[in-house]
Short mmCIF file of C-alpha atoms and ligand atoms in Angstrom, two decimals:
data_model
loop_
_atom_site.label_atom_id
_atom_site.label_comp_id
_atom_site.label_asym_id
_atom_site.label_seq_id
_atom_site.Cartn_x
_atom_site.Cartn_y
_atom_site.Cartn_z
CA UNK A 1 -31.09 21.59 10.42
CA UNK A 2 -29.18 20.44 6.78
CA UNK A 3 -27.14 17.55 7.23
CA UNK A 4 -23.49 17.25 6.07
CA UNK A 5 -22.72 14.67 3.66
CA UNK A 6 -19.38 14.32 1.69
CA UNK A 7 -20.14 12.97 -2.12
CA UNK A 8 -17.92 9.95 -3.61
CA UNK A 9 -18.69 10.16 -6.96
CA UNK A 10 -22.52 10.24 -7.27
CA UNK A 11 -22.73 8.12 -3.41
CA UNK A 12 -23.73 10.41 -0.48
CA UNK A 13 -21.72 9.91 3.15
CA UNK A 14 -23.02 11.74 6.14
CA UNK A 15 -20.28 13.33 7.95
CA UNK A 16 -19.18 12.55 11.45
CA UNK A 17 -16.50 13.89 13.84
CA UNK A 18 -14.96 11.05 12.48
CA UNK A 19 -14.89 12.63 9.24
CA UNK A 20 -11.38 13.34 7.32
CA UNK A 21 -10.97 12.42 3.86
CA UNK A 22 -10.51 16.05 1.63
CA UNK A 23 -11.93 16.88 -1.51
CA UNK A 24 -7.83 17.14 -2.85
CA UNK A 25 -7.93 13.14 -1.61
CA UNK A 26 -10.76 12.26 -3.25
CA UNK A 27 -10.21 13.94 -6.55
CA UNK A 28 -7.94 10.86 -7.41
CA UNK A 29 -10.71 8.37 -7.06
CA UNK A 30 -11.89 9.26 -10.29
CA UNK A 31 -9.01 8.81 -12.24
CA UNK A 32 -8.10 4.99 -12.69
CA UNK A 33 -4.41 5.46 -13.36
CA UNK A 34 -4.23 1.71 -13.56
CA UNK A 35 -6.67 0.79 -15.71
CA UNK A 36 -5.28 3.31 -18.46
CA UNK A 37 -3.44 1.64 -21.42
CA UNK A 38 -0.26 2.14 -21.96
CA UNK A 39 0.34 4.06 -18.38
CA UNK A 40 2.90 2.17 -16.45
CA UNK A 41 0.98 1.29 -13.90
CA UNK A 42 -1.68 -0.60 -16.35
CA UNK A 43 1.99 -2.51 -17.93
CA UNK A 44 2.97 -3.41 -13.73
CA UNK A 45 0.00 -4.68 -13.24
CA UNK A 46 -0.49 -6.99 -16.77
CA UNK A 47 2.91 -8.45 -16.20
CA UNK A 48 2.46 -9.64 -13.07
CA UNK A 49 -1.43 -10.49 -14.01
CA UNK A 50 0.38 -12.91 -16.24
CA UNK A 51 1.99 -15.09 -13.75
CA UNK A 52 -1.66 -15.64 -12.08
CA UNK A 53 -3.22 -16.93 -15.55
CA UNK A 54 -7.54 -18.54 -16.07
CA UNK A 55 -8.47 -21.32 -15.47
CA UNK A 56 -6.30 -21.86 -12.08
CA UNK A 57 -7.07 -17.76 -11.20
CA UNK A 58 -9.31 -14.74 -12.29
CA UNK A 59 -7.69 -11.25 -12.46
CA UNK A 60 -10.10 -8.21 -11.23
CA UNK A 61 -10.27 -5.38 -10.48
CA UNK A 62 -12.08 -2.86 -7.77
CA UNK A 63 -12.98 0.47 -9.03
CA UNK A 64 -14.74 2.31 -6.05
CA UNK A 65 -12.49 2.14 -3.09
CA UNK A 66 -15.20 3.28 -0.46
CA UNK A 67 -15.32 -0.01 2.35
CA UNK A 68 -16.65 -0.65 5.38
CA UNK A 69 -14.64 -0.05 8.84
CA UNK A 70 -16.03 -3.75 8.85
CA UNK A 71 -14.58 -4.54 5.32
CA UNK A 72 -11.04 -2.75 6.28
CA UNK A 73 -10.49 -3.61 9.76
CA UNK A 74 -12.97 -6.34 11.40
CA UNK A 75 -13.81 -9.28 9.00
CA UNK A 76 -9.52 -9.45 8.77
CA UNK A 77 -9.47 -10.00 13.16
CA UNK A 78 -7.77 -6.15 13.25
CA UNK A 79 -7.95 -5.31 17.73
CA UNK A 80 -10.23 -2.45 18.55
CA UNK A 81 -7.02 -0.57 18.99
CA UNK A 82 -5.47 -1.43 16.58
CA UNK A 83 -3.54 1.90 14.85
CA UNK A 84 -4.44 1.05 11.83
CA UNK A 85 -7.73 2.20 12.22
CA UNK A 86 -6.36 5.92 14.01
CA UNK A 87 -7.77 9.08 12.22
CA UNK A 88 -3.94 9.93 11.96
CA UNK A 89 -3.62 7.12 9.98
CA UNK A 90 -6.57 6.45 7.81
CA UNK A 91 -9.42 8.51 5.94
CA UNK A 92 -12.07 8.35 7.14
CA UNK A 93 -16.16 9.28 5.53
CA UNK A 94 -17.69 9.11 8.93
CA UNK A 95 -17.07 6.18 11.87
CA UNK A 96 -18.33 3.47 10.05
CA UNK A 97 -16.92 4.62 6.25
CA UNK A 98 -13.21 4.66 4.98
CA UNK A 99 -11.33 4.92 1.68
CA UNK A 100 -9.78 1.03 2.48
CA UNK A 101 -6.05 1.18 3.16
CA UNK A 102 -5.51 -1.81 1.59
CA UNK A 103 -6.67 -4.86 -1.27
CA UNK A 104 -7.01 -6.84 1.94
CA UNK A 105 -10.97 -5.61 2.86
CA UNK A 106 -11.77 -6.92 -0.50
CA UNK A 107 -10.68 -10.71 0.60
CA UNK A 108 -14.12 -11.89 2.40
CA UNK A 109 -16.48 -10.64 -0.31
CA UNK A 110 -13.71 -12.71 -2.46
CA UNK A 111 -13.77 -15.58 -0.59
CA UNK A 112 -17.66 -15.85 -0.61
CA UNK A 113 -17.94 -15.45 -4.03
CA UNK A 114 -15.45 -18.69 -4.78
CA UNK A 115 -18.30 -20.39 -2.95
CA UNK A 116 -20.29 -19.70 -5.83
CA UNK A 117 -20.78 -23.09 -7.97
CA UNK A 118 -20.00 -21.26 -11.09
CA UNK A 119 -17.03 -20.30 -10.30
CA UNK A 120 -14.56 -23.14 -11.53
CA UNK A 121 -11.32 -20.63 -10.05
CA UNK A 122 -9.76 -21.82 -7.58
CA UNK A 123 -7.60 -18.41 -7.05
CA UNK A 124 -7.76 -14.64 -7.92
CA UNK A 125 -6.04 -11.35 -8.15
CA UNK A 126 -7.45 -8.00 -7.53
CA UNK A 127 -5.90 -4.98 -8.10
CA UNK A 128 -7.07 -1.29 -7.14
CA UNK A 129 -6.54 1.78 -5.57
CA UNK A 130 -6.00 1.91 -1.80
CA UNK A 131 -5.49 5.38 0.63
CA UNK A 132 -3.51 5.82 3.52
CA UNK A 133 -2.51 9.00 5.57
CA UNK A 134 1.32 9.13 5.65
CA UNK A 135 4.51 11.26 5.13
CA UNK A 136 5.19 13.19 2.00
CA UNK A 137 8.57 12.31 0.30
CA UNK A 138 9.50 10.51 -3.11
CA UNK A 139 8.44 6.97 -2.55
CA UNK A 140 5.51 8.09 -0.90
CA UNK A 141 2.01 9.04 -1.89
CA UNK A 142 -1.87 9.01 -0.13
CA UNK A 143 -3.14 7.15 -2.91
CA UNK A 144 -1.20 4.09 -4.76
CA UNK A 145 -2.70 0.85 -6.08
CA UNK A 146 -2.13 -2.47 -4.24
CA UNK A 147 -2.61 -6.08 -6.05
CA UNK A 148 -4.00 -9.16 -4.00
CA UNK A 149 -3.92 -12.26 -4.96
CA UNK A 150 -5.10 -16.01 -2.85
CA UNK A 151 -4.78 -19.07 -4.01
CA UNK A 152 -7.24 -21.94 -2.19
CA UNK A 153 -7.72 -25.58 -2.29
CA UNK A 154 -10.74 -27.49 -1.47
CA UNK A 155 -10.75 -29.95 1.79
CA UNK A 156 -13.77 -31.79 2.23
CA UNK A 157 -14.89 -33.34 5.06
CA UNK A 158 -12.81 -36.55 5.74
CA UNK A 159 -10.00 -36.02 3.58
CA UNK A 160 -6.59 -36.80 5.56
CA UNK A 161 -4.47 -34.25 6.71
CA UNK A 162 -1.94 -35.91 4.65
CA UNK A 163 -3.83 -36.11 1.76
CA UNK A 164 -4.62 -32.52 1.83
CA UNK A 165 -0.95 -31.80 1.80
CA UNK A 166 -0.07 -34.30 -0.78
CA UNK A 167 -2.82 -32.33 -3.05
CA UNK A 168 -0.95 -29.16 -2.86
CA UNK A 169 2.49 -30.80 -3.72
CA UNK A 170 0.93 -32.02 -6.45
CA UNK A 171 0.31 -28.61 -7.41
CA UNK A 172 3.67 -27.57 -6.17
CA UNK A 173 5.32 -29.89 -8.56
CA UNK A 174 3.86 -28.46 -11.53
CA UNK A 175 4.93 -24.67 -10.79
CA UNK A 176 8.39 -23.82 -12.70
CA UNK A 177 11.69 -23.64 -10.96
CA UNK A 178 13.72 -20.78 -11.36
CA UNK A 179 17.79 -20.84 -11.06
CA UNK A 180 17.83 -18.09 -8.43
CA UNK A 181 19.07 -17.32 -5.51
CA UNK A 182 17.01 -17.33 -2.40
CA UNK A 183 17.57 -16.52 1.80
CA UNK A 184 15.33 -18.55 3.33
CA UNK A 185 16.36 -18.92 7.10
CA UNK A 186 13.51 -19.37 9.59
CA UNK A 187 11.34 -22.55 9.67
CA UNK A 188 7.94 -22.49 8.37
CA UNK A 189 6.29 -21.82 11.43
CA UNK A 190 7.56 -19.86 15.04
CA UNK A 191 5.29 -21.31 18.25
CA UNK A 192 5.44 -17.71 19.88
CA UNK A 193 5.38 -15.14 16.17
CA UNK A 194 3.65 -17.35 13.55
CA UNK A 195 1.77 -20.36 14.84
CA UNK A 196 0.47 -23.11 12.84
CA UNK A 197 -3.32 -22.72 13.35
CA UNK A 198 -3.35 -25.66 15.07
CA UNK A 199 -7.45 -25.82 15.58
CA UNK A 200 -7.35 -26.19 11.46
CA UNK A 201 -4.43 -27.16 9.85
CA UNK A 202 -1.61 -29.55 10.74
CA UNK A 203 2.17 -29.06 10.14
CA UNK A 204 2.40 -31.37 6.86
CA UNK A 205 -0.41 -28.31 4.92
CA UNK A 206 1.11 -25.42 6.43
CA UNK A 207 4.49 -26.93 5.05
CA UNK A 208 2.70 -27.51 1.64
CA UNK A 209 0.93 -24.11 1.61
CA UNK A 210 4.01 -21.91 2.02
CA UNK A 211 6.54 -24.19 0.13
CA UNK A 212 3.45 -22.74 -2.77
CA UNK A 213 3.31 -19.71 -1.90
CA UNK A 214 7.20 -19.36 -1.23
CA UNK A 215 7.57 -20.64 -5.40
CA UNK A 216 4.49 -18.73 -7.07
CA UNK A 217 5.70 -14.95 -5.73
CA UNK A 218 9.67 -15.87 -6.22
CA UNK A 219 8.25 -16.68 -9.99
CA UNK A 220 6.24 -13.31 -10.00
CA UNK A 221 9.68 -11.91 -9.23
CA UNK A 222 11.79 -13.89 -11.04
CA UNK A 223 9.43 -12.98 -14.63
CA UNK A 224 9.46 -9.53 -14.02
CA UNK A 225 13.23 -8.71 -13.20
CA UNK A 226 14.15 -10.66 -15.99
CA UNK A 227 12.18 -8.66 -18.27
CA UNK A 228 13.77 -5.42 -16.59
CA UNK A 229 17.44 -7.18 -17.00
CA UNK A 230 16.53 -6.89 -21.05
CA UNK A 231 15.54 -3.16 -20.97
CA UNK A 232 18.29 -1.91 -19.17
CA UNK A 233 21.18 -0.80 -20.87
CA UNK A 234 24.38 -1.52 -18.42
CA UNK A 235 24.41 -4.98 -17.09
CA UNK A 236 22.76 -5.92 -13.95
CA UNK A 237 23.75 -7.44 -10.53
CA UNK A 238 21.89 -11.10 -10.71
CA UNK A 239 18.51 -10.56 -9.00
CA UNK A 240 18.45 -12.15 -4.95
CA UNK A 241 15.41 -12.52 -3.20
CA UNK A 242 15.59 -13.11 0.37
CA UNK A 243 11.93 -14.77 2.96
CA UNK A 244 11.71 -12.61 6.25
CA UNK A 245 8.82 -13.52 9.11
CA UNK A 246 5.98 -11.00 8.79
CA UNK A 247 2.98 -10.23 11.18
CA UNK A 248 -0.07 -9.69 9.54
CA UNK A 249 -3.79 -9.90 12.09
CA UNK A 250 -4.89 -12.20 8.99
CA UNK A 251 -2.76 -14.61 7.90
CA UNK A 252 0.00 -17.33 10.27
CA UNK A 253 2.27 -17.72 9.55
CA UNK A 254 2.90 -13.99 7.94
CA UNK A 255 6.11 -13.53 5.22
CA UNK A 256 7.58 -10.44 3.63
CA UNK A 257 9.28 -10.85 0.60
CA UNK A 258 12.78 -8.55 -0.44
CA UNK A 259 14.54 -8.03 -2.92
CA UNK A 260 18.15 -6.94 -4.06
CA UNK A 261 18.13 -4.11 -5.86
CA UNK A 262 20.78 -1.39 -6.42
CA UNK A 263 22.99 -1.98 -2.95
CA UNK A 264 19.41 -2.73 -0.85
CA UNK A 265 17.12 -4.84 0.35
CA UNK A 266 13.69 -3.64 -0.46
CA UNK A 267 10.75 -5.47 0.90
CA UNK A 268 8.02 -5.89 -2.39
CA UNK A 269 5.38 -7.51 -0.68
CA UNK A 270 3.43 -9.49 2.05
CA UNK A 271 2.12 -12.55 2.34
CA UNK A 272 0.74 -16.19 4.15
CA UNK A 273 -1.45 -18.44 5.01
CA UNK A 274 -4.92 -17.99 5.66
CA UNK A 275 -6.46 -17.56 9.04
CA UNK A 276 -9.36 -20.31 8.89
CA UNK A 277 -11.64 -18.45 10.76
CA UNK A 278 -11.40 -15.79 7.65
CA UNK A 279 -12.67 -18.83 5.64
CA UNK A 280 -14.67 -20.19 7.98
CA UNK A 281 -16.76 -16.51 8.28
CA UNK A 282 -16.60 -16.22 4.45
CA UNK A 283 -19.11 -19.41 3.37
CA UNK A 284 -15.41 -21.50 2.13
CA UNK A 285 -15.11 -23.21 5.48
CA UNK A 286 -14.15 -26.30 3.59
CA UNK A 287 -11.26 -24.63 1.78
CA UNK A 288 -7.57 -23.64 3.26
CA UNK A 289 -4.87 -21.42 1.90
CA UNK A 290 -2.20 -18.28 0.85
CA UNK A 291 -2.90 -14.36 0.36
CA UNK A 292 -0.47 -11.99 -0.76
CA UNK A 293 -0.60 -8.40 -1.35
CA UNK A 294 2.48 -6.16 -3.55
CA UNK A 295 2.23 -2.52 -4.15
CA UNK A 296 2.77 -1.50 -7.63
CA UNK A 297 4.13 1.63 -7.44
CA UNK A 298 7.11 0.35 -5.56
CA UNK A 299 7.39 -2.80 -7.85
CA UNK A 300 6.85 0.01 -11.13
CA UNK A 301 9.66 2.21 -9.58
CA UNK A 302 12.11 -0.18 -9.51
CA UNK A 303 11.29 -1.87 -13.20
CA UNK A 304 11.19 1.52 -15.17
CA UNK A 305 13.36 3.55 -12.59
CA UNK A 306 10.84 6.32 -11.80
CA UNK A 307 12.57 7.98 -9.41
CA UNK A 308 9.68 10.16 -8.06
CA UNK A 309 6.29 8.35 -6.78
CA UNK A 310 3.80 11.87 -7.90
CA UNK A 311 5.28 10.80 -11.44
CA UNK A 312 2.93 8.42 -11.78
CA UNK A 313 -0.41 11.09 -11.26
CA UNK A 314 1.49 13.13 -14.04
CA UNK A 315 -0.61 13.80 -17.60
CA UNK A 316 3.03 15.27 -19.28
CA UNK A 317 3.06 14.11 -22.16
CA UNK A 318 6.92 14.11 -21.48
CA UNK A 319 6.35 11.12 -19.44
CA UNK A 320 3.00 8.93 -20.69
CA UNK A 321 4.40 9.16 -23.65
CA UNK A 322 7.80 6.84 -22.66
CA UNK A 323 5.39 3.86 -21.98
CA UNK A 324 3.63 1.02 -23.77
CA UNK A 325 2.15 -1.44 -22.72
CA UNK A 326 4.15 -5.18 -23.27
CA UNK A 327 7.16 -3.91 -23.14
CA UNK A 328 9.57 -2.36 -20.19
CA UNK A 329 11.79 0.53 -20.81
CA UNK A 330 13.78 3.21 -19.13
CA UNK A 331 12.49 5.83 -18.30
CA UNK A 332 14.25 8.88 -19.81
CA UNK A 333 13.99 11.60 -16.97
CA UNK A 334 13.23 14.84 -18.81
CA UNK A 335 14.59 17.86 -17.16
CA UNK A 336 14.56 18.43 -13.64
CA UNK A 337 13.59 21.68 -12.22
CA UNK A 338 15.06 23.50 -9.50
CA UNK A 339 13.71 22.70 -6.02
CA UNK A 340 12.85 25.29 -3.41
CA UNK A 341 13.31 24.60 0.45
CA UNK A 342 10.99 26.82 3.02
CA UNK A 343 11.33 26.12 6.91
CA UNK A 344 7.91 26.50 9.29
CA UNK A 345 9.30 26.74 12.81
CA UNK A 346 6.27 26.68 15.88
CA UNK A 347 4.67 26.58 18.96
CA UNK A 348 2.68 23.33 19.73
CA UNK A 349 0.08 23.99 22.05
CA UNK A 350 0.71 24.27 25.65
CA UNK A 351 -1.76 21.40 26.13
CA UNK A 352 -0.55 19.22 22.78
CA UNK A 353 2.75 16.86 22.81
CA UNK A 354 3.82 15.62 19.33
CA UNK A 355 3.47 11.84 18.73
CA UNK A 356 0.87 10.78 21.94
CA UNK A 357 -2.12 10.41 19.75
CA UNK A 358 -3.70 11.12 22.68
CA UNK A 359 -6.89 13.10 22.50
CA UNK A 360 -6.08 15.92 24.69
CA UNK A 361 -8.99 17.86 26.87
CA UNK A 362 -10.01 21.62 26.93
CA UNK A 363 -9.80 22.46 23.29
CA UNK A 364 -6.43 21.86 22.57
CA UNK A 365 -5.36 19.04 19.56
CA UNK A 366 -2.96 16.46 19.39
CA UNK A 367 0.40 17.36 17.11
CA UNK A 368 0.61 14.31 14.99
CA UNK A 369 2.96 14.32 11.94
CA UNK A 370 0.43 12.79 9.33
CA UNK A 371 -1.98 15.77 10.39
CA UNK A 372 1.15 17.96 9.20
CA UNK A 373 1.30 16.63 6.59
CA UNK A 374 -2.14 16.57 5.07
CA UNK A 375 -2.10 19.95 5.68
CA UNK A 376 1.19 20.81 3.66
CA UNK A 377 -0.41 18.48 0.72
CA UNK A 378 -3.96 20.36 1.27
CA UNK A 379 -2.14 23.55 0.34
CA UNK A 380 0.90 22.60 -2.08
CA UNK A 381 -1.33 19.71 -4.24
CA UNK A 382 1.71 18.71 -6.36
CA UNK A 383 4.10 20.87 -6.36
CA UNK A 384 5.92 19.80 -3.05
CA UNK A 385 7.99 16.59 -2.83
CA UNK A 386 9.37 15.47 0.83
CA UNK A 387 8.45 17.43 4.43
CA UNK A 388 10.71 16.62 6.97
CA UNK A 389 11.18 17.63 10.64
CA UNK A 390 14.51 19.10 11.12
CA UNK A 391 14.44 20.47 14.32
CA UNK A 392 12.83 19.58 18.09
CA UNK A 393 12.98 21.10 21.01
CA UNK A 394 11.68 21.78 24.43
CA UNK A 395 11.73 25.01 26.35
CA UNK A 396 13.76 24.45 29.63
CA UNK A 397 11.31 27.25 31.67
CA UNK A 398 7.61 26.85 29.85
CA UNK A 399 8.01 22.92 28.78
CA UNK A 400 7.03 23.91 25.37
CA UNK A 401 7.42 22.22 22.73
CA UNK A 402 9.32 23.79 19.01
CA UNK A 403 8.91 21.94 15.67
CA UNK A 404 10.82 22.76 12.80
CA UNK A 405 9.99 21.22 9.75
CA UNK A 406 11.94 21.93 6.13
CA UNK A 407 9.24 21.59 2.56
CA UNK A 408 10.62 20.55 -0.20
CA UNK A 409 8.64 22.90 -2.67
CA UNK A 410 10.08 21.26 -6.63
CA UNK A 411 7.31 20.86 -9.29
CA UNK A 412 7.50 17.37 -12.17
CA UNK A 413 6.21 19.96 -14.73
CA UNK A 414 7.23 23.20 -14.56
CA UNK A 415 9.88 25.83 -12.33
CA UNK A 416 8.21 27.76 -9.72
CA UNK A 417 7.97 31.08 -9.52
CA UNK A 418 8.95 32.62 -5.91
CA UNK A 419 5.40 33.95 -6.16
CA UNK A 420 3.82 30.46 -6.48
CA UNK A 421 6.16 29.32 -3.30
CA UNK A 422 5.70 32.01 -1.27
CA UNK A 423 1.50 32.48 -1.82
CA UNK A 424 1.50 28.27 -1.05
CA UNK A 425 3.91 28.66 1.71
CA UNK A 426 1.61 31.46 3.33
CA UNK A 427 -1.32 28.94 2.70
CA UNK A 428 0.53 26.11 4.84
CA UNK A 429 1.57 29.25 7.65
CA UNK A 430 -2.16 29.81 8.39
CA UNK A 431 -3.29 26.61 7.39
CA UNK A 432 -1.10 25.23 10.67
CA UNK A 433 -1.93 27.67 13.26
CA UNK A 434 -5.82 27.58 12.49
CA UNK A 435 -6.49 24.11 12.48
CA UNK A 436 -3.21 22.72 14.50
CA UNK A 437 -3.46 25.85 16.95
CA UNK A 438 -0.10 25.91 16.94
CA UNK A 439 1.93 28.93 17.41
CA UNK A 440 4.04 30.14 15.27
CA UNK A 441 7.76 31.69 14.81
N1 LIG B 501 -3.04 -6.25 3.82
C1 LIG B 501 -1.32 -6.52 3.52
C2 LIG B 501 -0.85 -4.61 3.18
O1 LIG B 501 -1.27 -3.57 3.09
C3 LIG B 501 -0.46 -6.98 2.84
C4 LIG B 501 -1.36 -8.73 2.46
C5 LIG B 501 -2.30 -9.27 1.98
C6 LIG B 501 -0.18 -9.80 3.48
C7 LIG B 501 -2.44 -10.28 1.55
C8 LIG B 501 -0.93 -10.51 3.76
C9 LIG B 501 -2.03 -11.66 3.16
O2 LIG B 501 0.29 -4.85 3.85
#
């Protein structure tokens, strides 16, 4: 019997009942657009990296996205039932191997590397492509890019908490201050939601770490938004920032930073004080520190006024030629091609209920929104702009559930013909029937 494998750039991964990473997604691995000079993501990356200079920080990229579930989840303390592990949210090559869902998958490896005496760096940034099964709309794409960063301080045995905190405050004093308005209403720790890791840290150390973390990241946004407002031809509202409480399995306390942009608060990054167990398990028990992770597309879309996340993957000269490294410009949209929406309505197979994710007995396929999205994406590739659930009801007599989705087809590069859309839509319908066991209406 021949063993089935998935190949990713010459590496073979045996498939099993967890495998769900389709060729269309895997084809993005080789693109490496964050390495491509004059690409807006490359430019955004360089701009942020300039805020994390040598010799304190090393700036890295990780170009191979296949990692173990140990790296992506276990090493970071994700509980066994965390929703991020589910096959509806994550692309699996097999039970033990995934396309990384975040750059944090490399934290333990980077901490281990910092233990090397030859490495005098106290922190790092790392940029990489990450993969998530998600909705389809103009700000979500199953492949996107994150930058992770961390900064560690040595705390040798015998050093008191007061001495340790004082050293971090000394580094804090070296950070430039800025005049930007920052809302920051919460205490640094919360006894239930964001507890002090009291087994390892003192309150004064964590106060110092969080102050350093906040100021460092505020400065990143002050820098990039001052560049952006120089490029804008209309006067911009002054930048406003806000810190809110968050939760991540691998940091405590945890925070998110939001930016007020064109009338809305937008979340731009997650961060926190690294769980000491992670450092202890990665060969650096004598250090404490902070980490952050941010999405590059989200920031680049704000900076350049890019309206659709699919554009980052475009090879169209009308897009690519607008950008050059070192300078922020306002994206000039080229013509917008007409949209064409089509509805698809179907009955769920009787044993399946939408949204439970529980595996149904008797061969019925449990229905999850993200599975529907994956089918549309596989059939339509990049000519789908968004997919929305527009109707949902339960038949009063049979108890069967019906869903109706509206698929909005639009190419960024040409006008779609009726035939093109009809063919793709027919493929979506067939595929829904065949792989999800639904009954088309
Ligand atoms: N990995 C987190 C995410 O993808 C972000 C994060 C990184 C949070 C590092 C805290 C520390 O949402």
